[in-house]
Short mmCIF file of C-alpha atoms and ligand atoms in Angstrom, two decimals:
data_model
loop_
_atom_site.label_atom_id
_atom_site.label_comp_id
_atom_site.label_asym_id
_atom_site.label_seq_id
_atom_site.Cartn_x
_atom_site.Cartn_y
_atom_site.Cartn_z
CA UNK A 1 36.54 40.38 9.21
CA UNK A 2 34.56 43.49 10.20
CA UNK A 3 30.94 43.72 9.09
CA UNK A 4 30.33 45.60 5.86
CA UNK A 5 27.71 48.26 5.23
CA UNK A 6 25.24 46.19 3.20
CA UNK A 7 22.95 48.26 0.96
CA UNK A 8 21.14 45.22 -0.45
CA UNK A 9 17.45 45.64 -1.35
CA UNK A 10 16.70 42.32 0.33
CA UNK A 11 17.49 40.01 1.92
CA UNK A 12 19.03 42.93 3.73
CA UNK A 13 21.14 43.92 6.67
CA UNK A 14 19.78 42.93 10.11
CA UNK A 15 20.43 44.62 13.47
CA UNK A 16 23.71 43.32 14.87
CA UNK A 17 22.33 42.77 18.41
CA UNK A 18 19.69 40.47 16.90
CA UNK A 19 22.30 38.40 15.11
CA UNK A 20 24.40 38.20 18.28
CA UNK A 21 21.47 37.03 20.37
CA UNK A 22 20.54 34.44 17.74
CA UNK A 23 24.14 33.22 17.74
CA UNK A 24 24.15 32.94 21.54
CA UNK A 25 20.90 30.99 21.50
CA UNK A 26 21.72 28.83 18.48
CA UNK A 27 22.44 25.55 20.29
CA UNK A 28 20.33 26.04 23.39
CA UNK A 29 17.38 28.40 23.43
CA UNK A 30 16.94 29.64 27.00
CA UNK A 31 17.76 26.36 28.72
CA UNK A 32 15.52 24.24 26.50
CA UNK A 33 18.52 22.25 25.26
CA UNK A 34 17.36 22.83 21.70
CA UNK A 35 17.84 25.25 18.88
CA UNK A 36 14.66 27.11 17.86
CA UNK A 37 15.04 25.31 14.52
CA UNK A 38 14.58 21.97 16.25
CA UNK A 39 11.44 22.80 18.22
CA UNK A 40 7.95 21.52 17.54
CA UNK A 41 5.89 24.42 16.31
CA UNK A 42 3.16 23.33 18.71
CA UNK A 43 5.43 22.87 21.73
CA UNK A 44 5.32 25.34 24.65
CA UNK A 45 8.74 26.86 23.84
CA UNK A 46 7.92 27.81 20.27
CA UNK A 47 4.34 28.77 21.15
CA UNK A 48 5.79 31.36 23.58
CA UNK A 49 8.17 32.69 20.90
CA UNK A 50 5.28 32.90 18.43
CA UNK A 51 2.89 34.61 20.84
CA UNK A 52 5.49 37.21 21.76
CA UNK A 53 6.34 37.96 18.11
CA UNK A 54 2.66 38.31 17.29
CA UNK A 55 1.93 40.56 20.27
CA UNK A 56 4.91 42.80 19.53
CA UNK A 57 3.99 43.14 15.86
CA UNK A 58 0.44 44.10 16.84
CA UNK A 59 1.73 46.63 19.34
CA UNK A 60 4.36 48.21 17.07
CA UNK A 61 1.99 48.50 14.11
CA UNK A 62 -0.97 49.53 16.28
CA UNK A 63 -3.15 46.84 14.73
CA UNK A 64 -6.71 47.53 15.93
CA UNK A 65 -9.37 45.07 17.04
CA UNK A 66 -11.14 43.55 14.08
CA UNK A 67 -7.93 42.79 12.21
CA UNK A 68 -6.13 39.44 12.10
CA UNK A 69 -2.35 39.18 11.87
CA UNK A 70 -1.07 36.12 10.00
CA UNK A 71 2.42 34.76 9.49
CA UNK A 72 2.33 33.06 6.10
CA UNK A 73 4.67 31.73 3.43
CA UNK A 74 5.10 32.32 -0.28
CA UNK A 75 6.51 35.83 -0.03
CA UNK A 76 5.01 38.93 -1.59
CA UNK A 77 5.02 37.29 -5.01
CA UNK A 78 2.91 34.52 -3.51
CA UNK A 79 0.57 37.21 -2.14
CA UNK A 80 0.13 38.55 -5.68
CA UNK A 81 -2.00 35.43 -6.25
CA UNK A 82 -3.15 34.82 -2.67
CA UNK A 83 -4.74 38.28 -2.35
CA UNK A 84 -7.03 37.94 -5.39
CA UNK A 85 -7.80 34.29 -4.60
CA UNK A 86 -9.08 35.45 -1.20
CA UNK A 87 -10.60 38.83 -1.96
CA UNK A 88 -11.66 39.19 -5.57
CA UNK A 89 -14.56 36.73 -5.22
CA UNK A 90 -16.81 39.34 -3.60
CA UNK A 91 -17.38 41.16 -6.91
CA UNK A 92 -15.01 39.54 -9.40
CA UNK A 93 -13.22 42.85 -10.10
CA UNK A 94 -10.22 44.70 -8.68
CA UNK A 95 -8.37 47.98 -9.29
CA UNK A 96 -4.59 48.31 -9.34
CA UNK A 97 -2.53 51.48 -9.10
CA UNK A 98 0.73 50.95 -10.92
CA UNK A 99 3.77 52.91 -9.74
CA UNK A 100 6.56 50.56 -10.80
CA UNK A 101 7.71 47.04 -11.44
CA UNK A 102 6.29 45.46 -8.31
CA UNK A 103 2.75 46.80 -8.59
CA UNK A 104 2.81 45.93 -12.31
CA UNK A 105 3.73 42.36 -11.40
CA UNK A 106 0.94 42.25 -8.81
CA UNK A 107 -1.60 43.34 -11.43
CA UNK A 108 -0.43 40.80 -14.00
CA UNK A 109 -0.71 37.92 -11.54
CA UNK A 110 -4.13 39.01 -10.28
CA UNK A 111 -5.48 38.99 -13.85
CA UNK A 112 -5.53 35.19 -13.65
CA UNK A 113 -8.27 35.34 -10.99
CA UNK A 114 -10.69 38.02 -12.08
CA UNK A 115 -11.22 41.22 -14.02
CA UNK A 116 -8.46 43.65 -13.05
CA UNK A 117 -8.05 47.24 -14.19
CA UNK A 118 -5.27 49.77 -14.03
CA UNK A 119 -6.96 52.56 -12.06
CA UNK A 120 -3.90 54.82 -12.40
CA UNK A 121 -0.36 54.45 -13.64
CA UNK A 122 2.81 56.51 -13.69
CA UNK A 123 4.40 54.40 -16.43
CA UNK A 124 4.20 57.06 -19.16
CA UNK A 125 6.76 59.23 -17.37
CA UNK A 126 8.95 56.25 -16.46
CA UNK A 127 7.62 55.39 -13.00
CA UNK A 128 9.19 58.35 -11.21
CA UNK A 129 6.11 59.51 -9.28
CA UNK A 130 2.87 58.47 -7.60
CA UNK A 131 -0.22 59.47 -9.60
CA UNK A 132 -2.24 62.01 -7.57
CA UNK A 133 -5.47 60.69 -6.17
CA UNK A 134 -7.61 62.94 -8.42
CA UNK A 135 -6.15 61.17 -11.46
CA UNK A 136 -7.31 57.74 -10.26
CA UNK A 137 -10.29 56.18 -11.98
CA UNK A 138 -11.71 53.95 -9.31
CA UNK A 139 -14.39 51.34 -9.90
CA UNK A 140 -16.91 51.53 -7.03
CA UNK A 141 -17.71 47.86 -7.70
CA UNK A 142 -14.14 46.68 -7.26
CA UNK A 143 -13.51 44.09 -4.52
CA UNK A 144 -10.39 46.06 -3.56
CA UNK A 145 -7.84 48.66 -4.72
CA UNK A 146 -4.20 47.53 -4.67
CA UNK A 147 -1.13 49.74 -4.24
CA UNK A 148 2.55 49.13 -3.56
CA UNK A 149 3.47 51.60 -0.81
CA UNK A 150 7.15 51.54 -1.73
CA UNK A 151 8.51 50.47 -5.10
CA UNK A 152 11.80 48.83 -4.18
CA UNK A 153 13.28 49.01 -7.68
CA UNK A 154 12.22 52.50 -8.72
CA UNK A 155 12.56 54.10 -5.28
CA UNK A 156 9.04 55.58 -5.40
CA UNK A 157 7.09 55.75 -2.13
CA UNK A 158 3.62 56.82 -1.09
CA UNK A 159 3.83 59.58 1.52
CA UNK A 160 0.04 59.76 1.86
CA UNK A 161 -2.74 57.23 2.33
CA UNK A 162 -5.22 56.90 -0.54
CA UNK A 163 -8.92 57.38 0.13
CA UNK A 164 -10.89 54.56 -1.48
CA UNK A 165 -14.29 54.95 0.21
CA UNK A 166 -16.06 51.66 0.78
CA UNK A 167 -13.63 49.75 -1.42
CA UNK A 168 -10.94 48.12 0.76
CA UNK A 169 -7.40 49.37 0.22
CA UNK A 170 -4.77 46.62 -0.13
CA UNK A 171 -1.06 47.46 0.14
CA UNK A 172 2.14 45.60 -0.61
CA UNK A 173 4.36 47.08 2.12
CA UNK A 174 7.22 44.62 1.65
CA UNK A 175 9.89 47.27 1.53
CA UNK A 176 8.63 49.86 4.00
CA UNK A 177 6.70 48.00 6.67
CA UNK A 178 7.73 49.08 10.18
CA UNK A 179 9.85 51.89 8.73
CA UNK A 180 7.26 54.44 9.88
CA UNK A 181 3.93 54.50 11.72
CA UNK A 182 0.93 53.38 9.69
CA UNK A 183 -2.79 53.82 10.32
CA UNK A 184 -3.86 50.21 9.79
CA UNK A 185 -7.54 51.16 10.05
CA UNK A 186 -7.29 52.84 6.64
CA UNK A 187 -6.50 49.50 5.00
CA UNK A 188 -8.45 46.35 4.27
CA UNK A 189 -5.27 44.30 3.94
CA UNK A 190 -1.52 44.82 4.24
CA UNK A 191 1.10 42.27 3.25
CA UNK A 192 4.88 42.23 3.40
CA UNK A 193 7.71 39.81 2.83
CA UNK A 194 10.05 39.88 5.82
CA UNK A 195 13.47 40.13 4.26
CA UNK A 196 13.87 43.91 4.25
CA UNK A 197 12.77 45.38 7.58
CA UNK A 198 11.46 42.41 9.56
CA UNK A 199 13.88 39.51 9.45
CA UNK A 200 14.98 36.68 7.19
CA UNK A 201 13.22 35.59 4.01
CA UNK A 202 10.59 32.90 4.43
CA UNK A 203 7.86 34.54 6.45
CA UNK A 204 5.21 36.88 5.06
CA UNK A 205 3.22 39.19 7.30
CA UNK A 206 -0.46 39.61 6.43
CA UNK A 207 -2.83 41.96 8.26
CA UNK A 208 -6.42 41.47 7.17
CA UNK A 209 -9.68 43.10 8.24
CA UNK A 210 -11.92 40.39 9.55
CA UNK A 211 -14.95 41.16 7.37
CA UNK A 212 -12.81 40.35 4.30
CA UNK A 213 -12.27 36.77 5.46
CA UNK A 214 -14.37 33.96 4.04
CA UNK A 215 -14.71 34.95 0.38
CA UNK A 216 -11.92 32.79 -1.09
CA UNK A 217 -12.32 31.29 -4.55
CA UNK A 218 -12.80 27.50 -4.49
CA UNK A 219 -9.42 27.01 -6.20
CA UNK A 220 -7.58 28.73 -3.33
CA UNK A 221 -5.25 26.22 -1.59
CA UNK A 222 -6.17 25.77 2.09
CA UNK A 223 -2.69 26.82 3.23
CA UNK A 224 -3.21 30.14 1.42
CA UNK A 225 -6.77 30.69 2.56
CA UNK A 226 -6.74 33.58 5.05
CA UNK A 227 -9.86 32.33 6.85
CA UNK A 228 -8.38 28.86 7.28
CA UNK A 229 -5.09 30.29 8.55
CA UNK A 230 -6.89 32.75 10.84
CA UNK A 231 -8.91 29.91 12.33
CA UNK A 232 -5.71 27.88 12.84
CA UNK A 233 -3.70 30.76 14.33
CA UNK A 234 -1.30 30.73 11.33
CA UNK A 235 -0.57 27.06 12.02
CA UNK A 236 -2.74 25.26 9.48
CA UNK A 237 0.61 24.16 8.09
CA UNK A 238 4.00 24.31 9.80
CA UNK A 239 5.00 27.97 9.88
CA UNK A 240 8.57 29.12 9.12
CA UNK A 241 9.57 28.86 12.76
CA UNK A 242 13.12 30.18 12.65
CA UNK A 243 12.19 33.18 10.51
CA UNK A 244 9.40 34.03 12.97
CA UNK A 245 11.82 33.77 15.89
CA UNK A 246 14.28 36.18 14.26
CA UNK A 247 11.46 38.55 13.32
CA UNK A 248 10.42 38.52 16.98
CA UNK A 249 13.94 39.55 17.99
CA UNK A 250 13.84 42.35 15.40
CA UNK A 251 10.50 43.54 16.83
CA UNK A 252 12.04 43.64 20.33
CA UNK A 253 14.97 45.62 18.95
CA UNK A 254 12.64 48.13 17.26
CA UNK A 255 10.66 48.49 20.47
CA UNK A 256 13.82 49.12 22.52
CA UNK A 257 14.74 51.88 20.07
CA UNK A 258 11.41 53.65 20.55
CA UNK A 259 9.05 51.99 18.07
CA UNK A 260 7.98 53.09 14.62
CA UNK A 261 8.00 56.85 15.28
CA UNK A 262 11.68 56.54 16.22
CA UNK A 263 12.29 54.40 13.11
CA UNK A 264 10.67 57.08 10.95
CA UNK A 265 12.85 59.86 12.39
CA UNK A 266 15.98 57.75 11.98
CA UNK A 267 15.03 56.82 8.39
CA UNK A 268 14.27 60.45 7.44
CA UNK A 269 17.63 61.59 8.81
CA UNK A 270 19.51 58.84 6.96
CA UNK A 271 17.80 59.42 3.62
CA UNK A 272 18.39 63.18 3.90
CA UNK A 273 22.15 62.63 4.07
CA UNK A 274 22.08 60.89 0.69
CA UNK A 275 19.38 62.99 -1.06
CA UNK A 276 20.99 66.28 0.05
CA UNK A 277 24.21 65.20 -1.57
CA UNK A 278 22.46 63.92 -4.73
CA UNK A 279 20.73 67.31 -5.03
CA UNK A 280 23.99 69.22 -4.97
CA UNK A 281 25.95 66.79 -7.15
CA UNK A 282 26.10 67.17 -10.91
CA UNK A 283 27.88 63.86 -11.17
CA UNK A 284 25.21 61.63 -9.60
CA UNK A 285 21.48 61.88 -10.21
CA UNK A 286 18.21 60.58 -8.72
CA UNK A 287 15.28 60.89 -11.13
CA UNK A 288 12.32 60.45 -8.78
CA UNK A 289 9.88 63.33 -8.17
CA UNK A 290 10.77 64.96 -4.86
CA UNK A 291 7.42 64.26 -3.16
CA UNK A 292 7.59 60.55 -4.06
CA UNK A 293 11.18 59.86 -3.10
CA UNK A 294 11.61 56.65 -1.16
CA UNK A 295 13.26 56.77 2.24
CA UNK A 296 14.06 53.07 1.88
CA UNK A 297 15.54 52.60 -1.60
CA UNK A 298 17.51 55.37 -3.27
CA UNK A 299 18.34 54.67 -6.92
CA UNK A 300 20.93 56.91 -8.52
CA UNK A 301 22.84 57.08 -11.77
CA UNK A 302 26.35 58.22 -12.58
CA UNK A 303 26.30 60.82 -15.33
CA UNK A 304 28.79 58.63 -17.18
CA UNK A 305 27.68 54.98 -16.96
CA UNK A 306 31.10 53.94 -18.25
CA UNK A 307 32.32 54.60 -14.69
CA UNK A 308 29.75 52.27 -13.05
CA UNK A 309 32.06 49.28 -12.69
CA UNK A 310 34.86 51.39 -11.24
CA UNK A 311 32.44 53.01 -8.78
CA UNK A 312 31.20 49.63 -7.57
CA UNK A 313 34.70 48.17 -7.22
CA UNK A 314 35.86 51.16 -5.18
CA UNK A 315 32.78 50.93 -2.96
CA UNK A 316 33.33 47.22 -2.39
CA UNK A 317 36.93 47.91 -1.37
CA UNK A 318 35.62 50.26 1.32
CA UNK A 319 33.13 47.74 2.65
CA UNK A 320 30.13 49.40 0.96
CA UNK A 321 28.43 46.47 -0.75
CA UNK A 322 25.39 45.55 -2.86
CA UNK A 323 25.03 48.98 -4.47
CA UNK A 324 24.44 47.80 -8.03
CA UNK A 325 21.02 48.91 -9.28
CA UNK A 326 18.30 46.47 -10.34
CA UNK A 327 18.99 44.98 -13.77
CA UNK A 328 16.02 46.78 -15.35
CA UNK A 329 16.86 50.15 -13.79
CA UNK A 330 20.65 50.14 -14.22
CA UNK A 331 22.87 52.49 -12.26
CA UNK A 332 23.06 52.18 -8.48
CA UNK A 333 20.64 51.72 -5.63
CA UNK A 334 21.27 52.20 -1.93
CA UNK A 335 18.73 50.50 0.32
CA UNK A 336 18.50 52.17 3.71
CA UNK A 337 16.19 49.96 5.75
CA UNK A 338 15.76 50.30 9.53
CA UNK A 339 18.90 48.32 10.33
CA UNK A 340 21.23 50.47 8.19
CA UNK A 341 23.05 52.81 10.60
CA UNK A 342 23.50 56.48 9.68
CA UNK A 343 27.26 55.83 9.72
CA UNK A 344 26.73 53.59 6.67
CA UNK A 345 25.05 56.40 4.73
CA UNK A 346 27.72 58.87 5.81
CA UNK A 347 30.44 56.48 4.64
CA UNK A 348 28.65 56.06 1.30
CA UNK A 349 28.33 59.82 0.76
CA UNK A 350 31.99 60.38 1.73
CA UNK A 351 32.98 57.80 -0.89
CA UNK A 352 30.70 59.36 -3.52
CA UNK A 353 32.19 62.81 -2.90
CA UNK A 354 35.66 61.42 -3.18
CA UNK A 355 34.81 59.51 -6.37
CA UNK A 356 33.23 62.63 -7.87
CA UNK A 357 36.29 64.75 -7.05
CA UNK A 358 38.61 62.21 -8.64
CA UNK A 359 36.57 61.78 -11.83
CA UNK A 360 35.03 65.17 -12.49
N1 LIG B 401 7.00 43.47 -3.61
C1 LIG B 401 7.99 44.31 -3.29
C2 LIG B 401 7.67 45.75 -3.05
C3 LIG B 401 9.30 43.84 -3.18
O1 LIG B 401 10.29 44.67 -2.88
C4 LIG B 401 9.58 42.47 -3.39
C5 LIG B 401 10.96 41.88 -3.25
N2 LIG B 401 12.00 42.68 -3.61
C6 LIG B 401 8.52 41.64 -3.74
C7 LIG B 401 7.25 42.17 -3.83
C8 LIG B 401 8.73 40.17 -3.97
O2 LIG B 401 9.02 39.54 -2.79
P1 LIG B 401 9.34 37.99 -2.69
O3 LIG B 401 10.46 37.70 -3.60
O4 LIG B 401 9.66 37.79 -1.26
O5 LIG B 401 8.10 37.24 -3.08
#
């Protein structure tokens, strides 16, 4: 059975060389006589895997001195609570910029831990854009400002970094981390679930500026306290060892391909293949404002939704899978993370052209 082109929003396609290496090392990791899954997290073998993954992530993302990188658990939805439990205590207030379903969910969860405000929202127009910075009403007394850099459902992405003055900027980068270079120094905190660009589900990357550590609310569980985890080198509790191992292999793969600048060029080229076709088609449509289009998740609708099921069945038959849009958005969505080859996007567009010609 050949591998399909998997357009899933996550868990998502992984680089084939990574999967092959993991398969080769499954029963015996580098002469240890053990699978990585069977290793003590404090043993020398896993400690070397962990240190390498951490060093590569720091190098690829250009994480400066003064920032701690943590491998945590609980996913990005867990972080929706973990972030306010750790950060909101400084002033009791936080601002949220709402650009779609994920940032809305972040705001709702944070409201359990302090006074949260919507500083800007693009909901009125249907979440198809990022509100311009001059429309944001920021609270200078907020403990932080939260954004979602890429809305996975709506396909809306920030292509600029907000300026929030002395108020730390916090970003959910679950669906675009390591897809392009990022200036970490502009952020107070970045978090991301792994299962789109980094590896398997189960590990969450957190990058936190050190001066933000140590303000957790008393109710914050120790395993979710950034300061406690920083002190313990992400090993206050047993970390998700296998997920970290695979993420480390993905980091090596990204580095071999030229790092995040190379990823960005590759992702721009791939997305252009699909958006260029959507722009010329009168049969398929993407509704997102041009300057906020996501390079990672491309939602599109058929002009006639009655053809949706037929479109999906035909795609599946060609090995183009997981194209059904999110249940709240309807239509289709093609997720084009780092590991999706351009050939996958070309095959999708060839199918769409063919489908359009047959059904026009
Ligand atoms: N934020 C964003 C931007 C996401 O795409 C997702 C997952 N699709 C989440 C949060 C939730 O992640 P998890 O289910 O891993 O907690």
